[in-house]
Short mmCIF file of C-alpha atoms and ligand atoms in Angstrom, two decimals:
data_model
loop_
_atom_site.label_atom_id
_atom_site.label_comp_id
_atom_site.label_asym_id
_atom_site.label_seq_id
_atom_site.Cartn_x
_atom_site.Cartn_y
_atom_site.Cartn_z
CA MET U 1 0.00 0.00 0.00
CA LEU U 2 1.40 3.40 -1.01
CA GLN U 3 1.88 5.95 1.79
CA ILE U 4 1.12 9.66 1.13
CA GLY U 5 4.14 11.29 -0.48
CA GLU U 6 5.63 7.95 -1.53
CA VAL U 7 6.41 7.61 -5.22
CA MET U 8 5.14 4.49 -6.99
CA LYS U 9 8.18 2.66 -8.30
CA ALA U 10 7.63 1.83 -11.96
CA TRP U 11 8.56 -1.85 -11.59
CA LYS U 12 5.79 -2.37 -9.06
CA LYS U 13 3.19 -1.82 -11.78
CA ASN U 14 4.46 -4.96 -13.49
CA ILE U 15 4.17 -7.31 -10.55
CA ARG U 16 1.82 -10.20 -11.21
CA GLN U 17 -0.66 -9.59 -8.41
CA VAL U 18 -2.15 -12.76 -6.93
CA ILE U 19 -3.94 -13.78 -3.79
CA PRO U 20 -2.33 -17.12 -2.92
CA TYR U 21 -4.03 -20.33 -1.86
CA VAL U 22 -3.87 -20.91 1.89
CA PRO U 23 -3.18 -24.55 2.79
CA GLY U 24 -4.24 -26.08 6.13
CA GLU U 25 -1.94 -25.25 9.04
CA GLN U 26 1.01 -27.52 9.76
CA PRO U 27 1.27 -27.31 13.55
CA ASN U 28 4.01 -29.32 15.17
CA CYS U 29 3.34 -29.97 18.83
CA ALA U 30 4.10 -33.09 20.80
CA ASP U 31 0.77 -34.82 21.38
CA MET U 32 -1.35 -33.24 18.68
CA VAL U 33 -4.04 -35.03 16.72
CA LYS U 34 -3.74 -33.70 13.20
CA LEU U 35 -7.01 -34.10 11.30
CA ASN U 36 -6.83 -30.93 9.19
CA THR U 37 -5.13 -31.69 5.87
CA ASN U 38 -6.46 -35.12 4.86
CA GLU U 39 -3.12 -36.82 5.28
CA CYS U 40 -2.99 -40.59 5.83
CA PRO U 41 -2.64 -41.51 9.52
CA TYR U 42 -0.57 -44.61 8.68
CA PRO U 43 3.02 -44.78 7.47
CA PRO U 44 3.87 -45.43 3.82
CA ALA U 45 4.29 -49.04 2.63
CA PRO U 46 7.29 -50.96 4.06
CA GLY U 47 8.83 -50.97 0.56
CA VAL U 48 8.85 -47.16 0.61
CA ILE U 49 10.79 -47.11 3.85
CA ALA U 50 13.21 -49.71 2.44
CA ALA U 51 13.67 -47.63 -0.73
CA ALA U 52 14.40 -44.54 1.38
CA LYS U 53 17.02 -46.45 3.38
CA ALA U 54 18.56 -47.95 0.24
CA PHE U 55 18.85 -44.55 -1.40
CA GLU U 56 22.49 -43.58 -1.76
CA PRO U 57 22.90 -39.86 -1.04
CA GLU U 58 26.11 -39.90 -3.13
CA THR U 59 23.93 -40.28 -6.21
CA LEU U 60 22.38 -36.88 -5.51
CA ARG U 61 25.17 -35.34 -7.58
CA LEU U 62 23.33 -36.61 -10.67
CA TYR U 63 20.12 -35.16 -12.08
CA PRO U 64 17.18 -37.51 -11.67
CA ALA U 65 15.93 -39.56 -14.61
CA PHE U 66 13.45 -37.97 -17.01
CA PRO U 67 10.06 -38.70 -15.45
CA GLU U 68 8.75 -40.71 -18.41
CA ASN U 69 11.69 -43.12 -18.10
CA THR U 70 11.38 -43.77 -14.39
CA ASN U 71 10.39 -46.79 -12.36
CA LEU U 72 7.61 -44.63 -10.99
CA VAL U 73 5.92 -44.22 -14.37
CA GLU U 74 6.54 -47.87 -15.16
CA ALA U 75 4.95 -48.95 -11.86
CA LEU U 76 1.94 -46.70 -12.42
CA ALA U 77 1.51 -47.97 -16.00
CA LYS U 78 1.53 -51.55 -14.74
CA PHE U 79 -0.86 -50.85 -11.85
CA TYR U 80 -3.41 -48.97 -14.00
CA HIS U 81 -2.94 -51.08 -17.19
CA LEU U 82 -1.83 -48.10 -19.26
CA LYS U 83 1.03 -47.27 -21.59
CA LYS U 84 3.84 -45.16 -20.13
CA GLU U 85 2.92 -42.45 -22.66
CA GLN U 86 -0.47 -42.08 -20.96
CA ILE U 87 0.99 -40.94 -17.63
CA PHE U 88 2.35 -37.58 -16.50
CA VAL U 89 3.98 -37.24 -13.08
CA GLY U 90 4.55 -34.09 -11.06
CA VAL U 91 5.42 -32.67 -7.67
CA GLY U 92 2.11 -33.44 -5.98
CA SER U 93 -1.19 -33.15 -7.82
CA ASP U 94 -1.05 -29.39 -7.24
CA ASP U 95 1.90 -29.26 -9.64
CA VAL U 96 0.08 -31.52 -12.11
CA LEU U 97 -3.10 -29.42 -11.90
CA ALA U 98 -1.19 -26.15 -12.33
CA ASN U 99 0.41 -27.64 -15.45
CA ILE U 100 -3.02 -28.65 -16.74
CA PHE U 101 -4.39 -25.12 -16.28
CA LEU U 102 -1.43 -23.70 -18.18
CA THR U 103 -1.47 -26.30 -20.95
CA PHE U 104 -5.17 -26.68 -21.75
CA PHE U 105 -7.14 -23.73 -20.44
CA ASN U 106 -6.23 -21.17 -23.08
CA SER U 107 -9.61 -20.13 -24.40
CA ASP U 108 -11.40 -16.77 -24.13
CA LYS U 109 -14.40 -18.70 -22.84
CA PRO U 110 -14.62 -19.33 -19.11
CA ILE U 111 -13.58 -22.63 -17.63
CA LEU U 112 -16.16 -24.17 -15.30
CA PHE U 113 -15.74 -25.58 -11.80
CA PRO U 114 -18.16 -25.80 -8.85
CA ASN U 115 -18.60 -22.81 -6.52
CA ILE U 116 -17.78 -25.05 -3.56
CA SER U 117 -14.76 -27.12 -4.50
CA TYR U 118 -10.99 -27.24 -4.20
CA SER U 119 -10.21 -23.57 -3.62
CA PHE U 120 -6.89 -23.76 -5.49
CA TYR U 121 -8.73 -23.81 -8.87
CA SER U 122 -9.64 -20.11 -8.76
CA VAL U 123 -6.07 -19.27 -7.67
CA TRP U 124 -4.53 -21.00 -10.71
CA ALA U 125 -7.15 -19.40 -12.96
CA ASP U 126 -6.21 -15.99 -11.54
CA VAL U 127 -2.45 -16.49 -11.76
CA TYR U 128 -2.70 -17.64 -15.40
CA ARG U 129 -5.39 -15.05 -16.26
CA ILE U 130 -7.96 -17.68 -17.23
CA PRO U 131 -11.61 -16.58 -17.12
CA TYR U 132 -13.86 -18.85 -15.04
CA GLU U 133 -17.40 -19.43 -13.88
CA CYS U 134 -18.48 -21.41 -10.86
CA PRO U 135 -21.90 -23.08 -11.13
CA ALA U 136 -23.52 -23.46 -7.69
CA LEU U 137 -23.90 -26.86 -6.09
CA ASP U 138 -27.52 -27.87 -5.41
CA GLU U 139 -29.08 -27.62 -1.92
CA ASN U 140 -27.56 -31.00 -0.99
CA PHE U 141 -24.06 -29.89 -2.06
CA CYS U 142 -24.24 -32.02 -5.23
CA ILE U 143 -22.76 -30.99 -8.60
CA ARG U 144 -25.52 -30.56 -11.22
CA PRO U 145 -24.29 -32.10 -14.52
CA GLU U 146 -26.63 -29.85 -16.55
CA ASP U 147 -24.62 -26.79 -15.41
CA TYR U 148 -21.64 -28.11 -17.36
CA LYS U 149 -23.41 -28.34 -20.70
CA LYS U 150 -22.89 -24.77 -21.88
CA GLU U 151 -20.09 -23.25 -23.93
CA ASN U 152 -16.87 -23.15 -21.93
CA GLY U 153 -13.08 -23.18 -22.15
CA GLY U 154 -12.63 -26.35 -20.09
CA VAL U 155 -14.12 -28.18 -17.12
CA ILE U 156 -12.56 -29.33 -13.86
CA PHE U 157 -14.05 -30.78 -10.69
CA PRO U 158 -12.95 -33.15 -7.96
CA ASN U 159 -14.70 -36.49 -7.67
CA PRO U 160 -15.40 -37.07 -4.82
CA ASN U 161 -15.76 -33.32 -4.38
CA ALA U 162 -13.78 -31.52 -1.70
CA PRO U 163 -14.54 -30.33 0.89
CA THR U 164 -18.07 -31.81 0.62
CA SER U 165 -16.82 -35.45 0.39
CA ILE U 166 -19.64 -36.31 -2.04
CA TYR U 167 -18.99 -38.80 -4.84
CA MET U 168 -20.69 -38.34 -8.20
CA PRO U 169 -21.65 -41.63 -9.88
CA LEU U 170 -19.62 -42.49 -12.97
CA MET U 171 -22.66 -42.18 -15.26
CA GLN U 172 -23.00 -38.50 -14.38
CA VAL U 173 -19.27 -37.93 -14.79
CA GLU U 174 -19.52 -39.46 -18.27
CA GLU U 175 -22.52 -37.24 -19.04
CA ILE U 176 -20.34 -34.17 -18.39
CA VAL U 177 -17.37 -35.51 -20.39
CA ALA U 178 -19.60 -36.49 -23.32
CA ALA U 179 -21.25 -33.05 -23.36
CA ASN U 180 -17.87 -31.32 -23.75
CA PRO U 181 -16.01 -32.89 -26.70
CA ASP U 182 -14.42 -29.55 -27.69
CA VAL U 183 -12.57 -28.87 -24.43
CA VAL U 184 -10.45 -30.81 -21.97
CA VAL U 185 -12.39 -32.18 -19.00
CA VAL U 186 -10.33 -32.86 -15.87
CA ILE U 187 -11.48 -35.09 -13.02
CA ASP U 188 -9.45 -34.46 -9.87
CA GLU U 189 -9.57 -37.84 -8.15
CA ALA U 190 -7.50 -36.97 -5.07
CA TYR U 191 -9.88 -39.04 -2.90
CA ILE U 192 -11.15 -41.69 -5.32
CA ASP U 193 -9.34 -44.62 -3.65
CA PHE U 194 -11.52 -44.33 -0.54
CA GLY U 195 -14.66 -45.66 -2.16
CA GLY U 196 -15.63 -44.14 -5.51
CA GLN U 197 -15.21 -45.58 -8.98
CA SER U 198 -12.49 -43.90 -11.03
CA ALA U 199 -13.27 -42.42 -14.44
CA LEU U 200 -10.08 -44.08 -15.69
CA SER U 201 -12.21 -46.64 -17.56
CA LEU U 202 -13.37 -43.76 -19.81
CA ILE U 203 -10.02 -42.48 -21.08
CA ASP U 204 -9.95 -44.74 -24.13
CA LYS U 205 -13.45 -43.62 -25.07
CA TYR U 206 -12.90 -39.85 -24.62
CA ASP U 207 -9.72 -38.27 -25.94
CA ASN U 208 -10.44 -35.02 -24.04
CA LEU U 209 -10.51 -36.63 -20.58
CA LEU U 210 -7.75 -36.29 -17.99
CA ILE U 211 -7.73 -37.99 -14.60
CA VAL U 212 -5.53 -36.57 -11.83
CA GLN U 213 -4.55 -38.50 -8.70
CA THR U 214 -2.12 -38.08 -5.82
CA PHE U 215 0.14 -40.04 -3.48
CA SER U 216 -0.65 -37.60 -0.65
CA LYS U 217 -3.78 -39.31 0.73
CA SER U 218 -4.32 -42.99 -0.02
CA ARG U 219 -0.61 -43.74 -0.46
CA ALA U 220 0.50 -41.95 2.71
CA MET U 221 3.17 -39.88 0.99
CA ALA U 222 2.15 -36.22 1.25
CA GLY U 223 5.72 -35.30 2.22
CA ALA U 224 7.22 -36.89 -0.91
CA ARG U 225 5.07 -34.69 -3.20
CA ILE U 226 3.95 -37.00 -5.99
CA GLY U 227 0.92 -36.57 -8.21
CA PHE U 228 0.03 -37.85 -11.66
CA ALA U 229 -2.33 -37.41 -14.59
CA MET U 230 -3.67 -40.14 -16.85
CA GLY U 231 -5.13 -39.60 -20.30
CA ASN U 232 -4.48 -40.21 -23.96
CA ALA U 233 -0.87 -39.88 -25.13
CA GLU U 234 -1.52 -36.65 -27.03
CA LEU U 235 -2.75 -34.85 -23.90
CA ILE U 236 0.19 -36.18 -21.88
CA LYS U 237 2.67 -35.07 -24.54
CA ALA U 238 1.17 -31.56 -24.50
CA MET U 239 1.64 -31.45 -20.73
CA ASN U 240 5.23 -32.66 -20.97
CA ASP U 241 5.99 -30.05 -23.66
CA VAL U 242 4.84 -27.28 -21.30
CA LYS U 243 6.60 -28.82 -18.33
CA TYR U 244 9.91 -29.10 -20.25
CA SER U 245 9.48 -25.44 -21.20
CA ILE U 246 9.61 -24.46 -17.54
CA ASN U 247 11.60 -27.00 -15.52
CA SER U 248 12.70 -30.37 -16.87
CA TYR U 249 13.63 -32.09 -13.64
CA THR U 250 10.82 -31.67 -11.17
CA LEU U 251 10.44 -34.88 -9.15
CA ASN U 252 13.56 -35.57 -7.13
CA ALA U 253 15.41 -38.89 -7.19
CA PRO U 254 14.42 -40.11 -3.67
CA SER U 255 10.74 -39.38 -4.34
CA LEU U 256 10.88 -41.24 -7.65
CA ALA U 257 12.34 -44.32 -5.95
CA MET U 258 9.93 -44.23 -3.00
CA GLY U 259 6.90 -43.59 -5.23
CA ALA U 260 7.62 -46.67 -7.35
CA ALA U 261 7.91 -48.81 -4.21
CA ALA U 262 4.56 -47.50 -2.95
CA VAL U 263 2.76 -48.53 -6.14
CA GLU U 264 4.37 -51.96 -6.18
CA ASP U 265 3.00 -52.87 -2.73
CA VAL U 266 -0.58 -53.56 -3.78
CA GLU U 267 -1.41 -55.53 -0.63
CA TYR U 268 -0.38 -52.81 1.82
CA PHE U 269 -2.33 -50.25 -0.21
CA GLY U 270 -5.51 -52.34 0.10
CA GLU U 271 -5.02 -52.93 3.83
CA THR U 272 -4.47 -49.24 4.58
CA LEU U 273 -7.53 -48.21 2.60
CA ALA U 274 -9.68 -50.80 4.39
CA LYS U 275 -8.55 -49.52 7.80
CA ILE U 276 -9.37 -45.92 6.91
CA VAL U 277 -12.76 -46.83 5.43
CA ASN U 278 -13.66 -48.84 8.59
CA THR U 279 -12.67 -45.95 10.83
CA ARG U 280 -14.66 -43.57 8.62
CA GLU U 281 -17.81 -45.67 8.89
CA GLU U 282 -17.41 -45.84 12.67
CA ALA U 283 -16.85 -42.04 12.72
CA LYS U 284 -20.17 -41.60 10.92
CA ARG U 285 -21.94 -43.47 13.74
CA ARG U 286 -20.07 -41.77 16.57
CA LEU U 287 -20.40 -38.23 15.22
CA SER U 288 -24.11 -38.72 14.41
CA ALA U 289 -24.65 -39.76 18.04
CA LEU U 290 -22.97 -36.49 19.10
CA GLY U 291 -25.44 -34.41 17.07
CA PHE U 292 -23.45 -33.96 13.85
CA SER U 293 -24.74 -34.47 10.34
CA PHE U 294 -22.72 -34.75 7.11
CA PRO U 295 -23.00 -35.85 3.51
CA ASP U 296 -22.26 -39.55 2.96
CA SER U 297 -18.48 -39.39 2.58
CA LYS U 298 -16.58 -41.54 0.11
CA THR U 299 -13.30 -39.86 1.09
CA ASN U 300 -10.89 -39.91 4.03
CA PHE U 301 -12.71 -37.01 5.72
CA LEU U 302 -16.18 -36.01 6.91
CA PHE U 303 -17.76 -32.64 6.20
CA ALA U 304 -19.72 -32.19 9.39
CA THR U 305 -22.08 -29.63 10.88
CA HIS U 306 -23.57 -29.68 14.39
CA LYS U 307 -27.27 -29.20 15.06
CA GLU U 308 -26.69 -26.71 17.92
CA VAL U 309 -23.11 -25.54 18.24
CA ALA U 310 -21.38 -23.35 15.65
CA ALA U 311 -18.56 -25.06 13.72
CA LYS U 312 -16.13 -22.25 14.46
CA GLU U 313 -16.64 -22.66 18.21
CA ILE U 314 -16.02 -26.39 17.99
CA PHE U 315 -12.95 -25.78 15.84
CA GLU U 316 -11.51 -23.31 18.39
CA TYR U 317 -12.26 -25.61 21.30
CA LEU U 318 -10.61 -28.61 19.64
CA LYS U 319 -7.51 -26.52 19.02
CA THR U 320 -7.17 -25.89 22.77
CA LYS U 321 -7.02 -29.69 23.11
CA ASN U 322 -4.34 -29.94 20.41
CA ILE U 323 -6.82 -31.48 18.00
CA TYR U 324 -6.67 -29.82 14.60
CA VAL U 325 -9.54 -30.02 12.10
CA ARG U 326 -10.18 -27.70 9.13
CA TYR U 327 -12.61 -24.78 9.22
CA PHE U 328 -13.45 -22.64 6.18
CA SER U 329 -15.01 -19.22 6.72
CA THR U 330 -16.36 -19.29 3.13
CA PRO U 331 -20.06 -18.30 3.00
CA GLY U 332 -22.29 -21.34 2.51
CA ILE U 333 -19.91 -23.72 4.30
CA ASP U 334 -18.97 -21.62 7.33
CA ASN U 335 -20.87 -23.85 9.72
CA TYR U 336 -19.00 -27.00 8.69
CA LEU U 337 -15.84 -28.74 9.83
CA ARG U 338 -13.73 -30.90 7.57
CA ILE U 339 -12.48 -33.71 9.76
CA THR U 340 -9.80 -36.03 8.38
CA ILE U 341 -10.10 -39.70 9.37
CA GLY U 342 -7.21 -40.53 11.70
CA THR U 343 -6.26 -43.76 13.46
CA ASP U 344 -8.85 -45.30 15.81
CA VAL U 345 -6.84 -43.96 18.77
CA GLU U 346 -6.80 -40.43 17.36
CA MET U 347 -10.52 -40.58 16.62
CA GLU U 348 -11.25 -41.69 20.20
CA ARG U 349 -9.47 -38.55 21.40
CA LEU U 350 -11.63 -36.49 19.10
CA TYR U 351 -14.89 -38.13 20.32
CA THR U 352 -13.86 -37.67 23.97
CA ALA U 353 -13.08 -33.98 23.45
CA LEU U 354 -16.34 -33.46 21.59
CA GLU U 355 -18.33 -35.25 24.30
CA GLU U 356 -16.78 -32.98 26.93
CA PHE U 357 -17.54 -29.85 24.93
CA LEU U 358 -21.00 -30.65 23.65
CA ASN U 359 -22.62 -32.29 26.66
N1 PMP E 401 -7.00 -31.92 -5.24
C1 PMP E 401 -7.78 -31.90 -4.15
C2 PMP E 401 -9.25 -32.00 -4.33
C3 PMP E 401 -7.20 -31.79 -2.88
O1 PMP E 401 -7.98 -31.76 -1.79
C4 PMP E 401 -5.80 -31.72 -2.76
C5 PMP E 401 -5.15 -31.62 -1.39
N2 PMP E 401 -5.09 -30.36 -0.86
C6 PMP E 401 -5.04 -31.71 -3.93
C7 PMP E 401 -5.67 -31.83 -5.15
C8 PMP E 401 -3.54 -31.55 -3.91
O2 PMP E 401 -2.87 -32.55 -3.26
P1 PMP E 401 -1.32 -32.82 -3.51
O3 PMP E 401 -0.71 -31.61 -4.16
O4 PMP E 401 -0.78 -33.09 -2.17
O5 PMP E 401 -1.27 -34.01 -4.41
#
């Protein structure tokens, strides 16, 4: 802000003004229960830990391999029955999504995403100067497919949606993709492994469809920063061309090695998901009994509101107990808490604190 008498420096006029995305806090206190950023409460697969230990720091003098030639892409191709050319990897799905905005959303027409959704979308649109419109969710927080059948410069939405946790059936996803053959449609499947059906089965049928997933939730590797997109080879090549025009080596060598090990351990992946889903279903019962209601989550979090006590008050109280959940002051969802599913022990601490506060 300019003070009176201060001269505006010419270079300041050329600053790209943006209001950045604000991620959930990363507190670091001894006995905290961290249920605020949808991380996995369990460690990564044993193979990941072995790969980290086997990593030779001496090799850090070398650049990492090109992503498309890595064990990580090979492992993903095998797991999802795709060709290597159909996979793009990046530094978390945020990096992958930012690349998608830059690569495909270049029209004068607005891109479309829901008004209540991952709040990073509007930030990327702003930073890249992409026009956008945000159709409103219906009264039950559901995406209305008919809102995505008008002229647009691209479509993106999470499925399940965040922070609502609601999964849209594959038939409706296909309806949106089929209605938009002239633009790229992106399904952000950050939470798909916790119960929904991926739209991956549609990528051979629709050449304009991109699926984005992450290692940060279901694969317990938020700290390694790995995300990926899957689609037809032409879309993936376009993304790689843009990526190699900015920074060729993005994923670092230890992350590449650990990521491949995570994908290879199919059994551990299934076991971890089952534990989280069980805890989630129990959380639905326990939180209902405490007076909360929420959409039927197919994710690793619940989007909960209390029948009597304001969400913000509950959020502040839990913080005093070193229990962190996420609260958004955004109109329309400002009486909701997004509660990540933790371990059973962590969830018991949450229920006990809530019982004390609410009764
Ligand atoms: N998409 C959605 C819907 C998310 O909630 C998140 C997590 N904040 C991301 C993408 C990004 O996750 P990451 O960059 O850790 O892969």
